[in-house]
CSV table of C-alpha atoms in Angstrom, one decimal:
chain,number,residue,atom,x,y,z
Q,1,UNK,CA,0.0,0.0,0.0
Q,2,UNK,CA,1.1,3.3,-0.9
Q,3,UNK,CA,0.9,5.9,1.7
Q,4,UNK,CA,0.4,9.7,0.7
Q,5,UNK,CA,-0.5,13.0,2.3
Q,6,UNK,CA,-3.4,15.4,1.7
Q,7,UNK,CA,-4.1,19.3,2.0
Q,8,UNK,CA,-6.9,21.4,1.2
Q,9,UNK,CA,-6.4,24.7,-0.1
Q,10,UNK,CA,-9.2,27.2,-0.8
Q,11,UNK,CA,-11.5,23.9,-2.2
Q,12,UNK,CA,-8.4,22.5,-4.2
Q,13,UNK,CA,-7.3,19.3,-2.5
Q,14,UNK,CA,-3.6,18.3,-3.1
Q,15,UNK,CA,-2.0,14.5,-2.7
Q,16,UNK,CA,1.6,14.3,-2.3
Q,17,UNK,CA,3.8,11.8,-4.1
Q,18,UNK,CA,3.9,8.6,-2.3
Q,19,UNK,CA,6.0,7.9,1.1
Q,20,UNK,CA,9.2,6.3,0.2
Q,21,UNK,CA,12.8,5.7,0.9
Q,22,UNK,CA,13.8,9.3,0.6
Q,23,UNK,CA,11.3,10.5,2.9
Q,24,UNK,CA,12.2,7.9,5.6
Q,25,UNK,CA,15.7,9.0,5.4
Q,26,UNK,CA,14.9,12.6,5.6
Q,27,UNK,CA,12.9,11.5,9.0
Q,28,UNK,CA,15.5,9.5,9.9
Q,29,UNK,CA,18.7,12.1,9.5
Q,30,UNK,CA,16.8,14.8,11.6
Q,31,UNK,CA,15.5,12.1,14.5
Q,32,UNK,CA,19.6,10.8,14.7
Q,33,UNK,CA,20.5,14.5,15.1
Q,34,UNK,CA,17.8,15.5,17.2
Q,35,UNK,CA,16.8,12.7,19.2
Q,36,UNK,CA,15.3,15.0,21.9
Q,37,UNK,CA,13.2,17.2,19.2
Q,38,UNK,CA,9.2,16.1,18.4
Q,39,UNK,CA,7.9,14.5,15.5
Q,40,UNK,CA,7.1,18.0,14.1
Q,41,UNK,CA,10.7,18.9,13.5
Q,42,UNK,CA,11.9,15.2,12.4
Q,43,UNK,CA,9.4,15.3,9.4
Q,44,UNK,CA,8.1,18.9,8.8
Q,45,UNK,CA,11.3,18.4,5.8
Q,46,UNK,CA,9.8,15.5,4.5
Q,47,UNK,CA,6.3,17.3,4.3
Q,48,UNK,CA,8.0,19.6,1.4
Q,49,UNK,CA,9.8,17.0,-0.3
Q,50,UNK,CA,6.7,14.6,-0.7
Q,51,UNK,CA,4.9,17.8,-2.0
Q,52,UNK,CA,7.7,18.8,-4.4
Q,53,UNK,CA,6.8,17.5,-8.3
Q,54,UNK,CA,2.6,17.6,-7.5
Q,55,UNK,CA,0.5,20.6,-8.6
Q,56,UNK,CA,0.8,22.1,-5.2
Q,57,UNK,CA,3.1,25.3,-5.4
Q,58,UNK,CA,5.8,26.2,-2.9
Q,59,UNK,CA,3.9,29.6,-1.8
Q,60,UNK,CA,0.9,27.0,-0.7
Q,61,UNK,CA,3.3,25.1,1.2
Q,62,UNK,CA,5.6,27.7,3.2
Q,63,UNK,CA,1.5,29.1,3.9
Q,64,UNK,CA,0.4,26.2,4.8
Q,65,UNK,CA,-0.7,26.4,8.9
Q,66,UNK,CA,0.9,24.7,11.7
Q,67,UNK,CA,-2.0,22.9,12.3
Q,68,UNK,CA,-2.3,21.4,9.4
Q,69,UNK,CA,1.5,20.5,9.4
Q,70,UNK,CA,1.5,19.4,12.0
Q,71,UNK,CA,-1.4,16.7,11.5
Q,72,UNK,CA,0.8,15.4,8.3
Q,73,UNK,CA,4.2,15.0,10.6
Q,74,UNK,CA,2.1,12.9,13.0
Q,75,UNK,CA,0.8,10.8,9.7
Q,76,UNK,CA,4.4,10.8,8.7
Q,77,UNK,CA,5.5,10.0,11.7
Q,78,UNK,CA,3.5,6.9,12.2
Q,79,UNK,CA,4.7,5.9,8.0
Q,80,UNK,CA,8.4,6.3,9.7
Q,81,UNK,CA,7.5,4.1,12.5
Q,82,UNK,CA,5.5,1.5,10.5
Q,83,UNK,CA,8.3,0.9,8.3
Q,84,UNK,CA,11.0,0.6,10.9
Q,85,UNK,CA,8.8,-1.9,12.4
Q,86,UNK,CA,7.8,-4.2,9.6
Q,87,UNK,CA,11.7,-4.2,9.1
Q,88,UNK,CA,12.0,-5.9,11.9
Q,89,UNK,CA,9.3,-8.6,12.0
């Protein structure tokens, strides 16, 4: 299954490319050099770089509102966690 991110803007709805390798290692590089910082911080880069390539522009996502960042890191967040634990299993 291929997991993605969504944001509504003004009654457009945008899907990011699918979480993949790259994005895990973005998570991961920022969660090994801030192992004390939240999930906001370890995947707000990730957010932008799943977005980069759609139809969403980069003025919508440097506007976008905490909030709803925030509620896409935790999504992340959980992807990153998934995939280090069906690694394992």
């Amino acid at each position: 299954m291929q997991h993605t991110l969504t944001y509504e803007k003004d009654g457009k709805k945008y899907t990011s490319k699918p979480f993949d390798f790259e994005a895990m290692c973005i998570i991961n590089d920022s969660h090994m050099q801030n192992n004390d910082s939240g999930y906001l911080r370890h995947c707000s880069g990730a957010v932008d770089y799943l977005f980069e390539g759609t139809d969403v522009t980069q003025d919508v996502i440097d506007k976008m509102d905490i909030g709803a960042r925030g509620k896409m890191c935790l999504t992340l967040w959980k992807f990153y966690i998934d995939a280090l634990s069906s690694k394992n299993e």
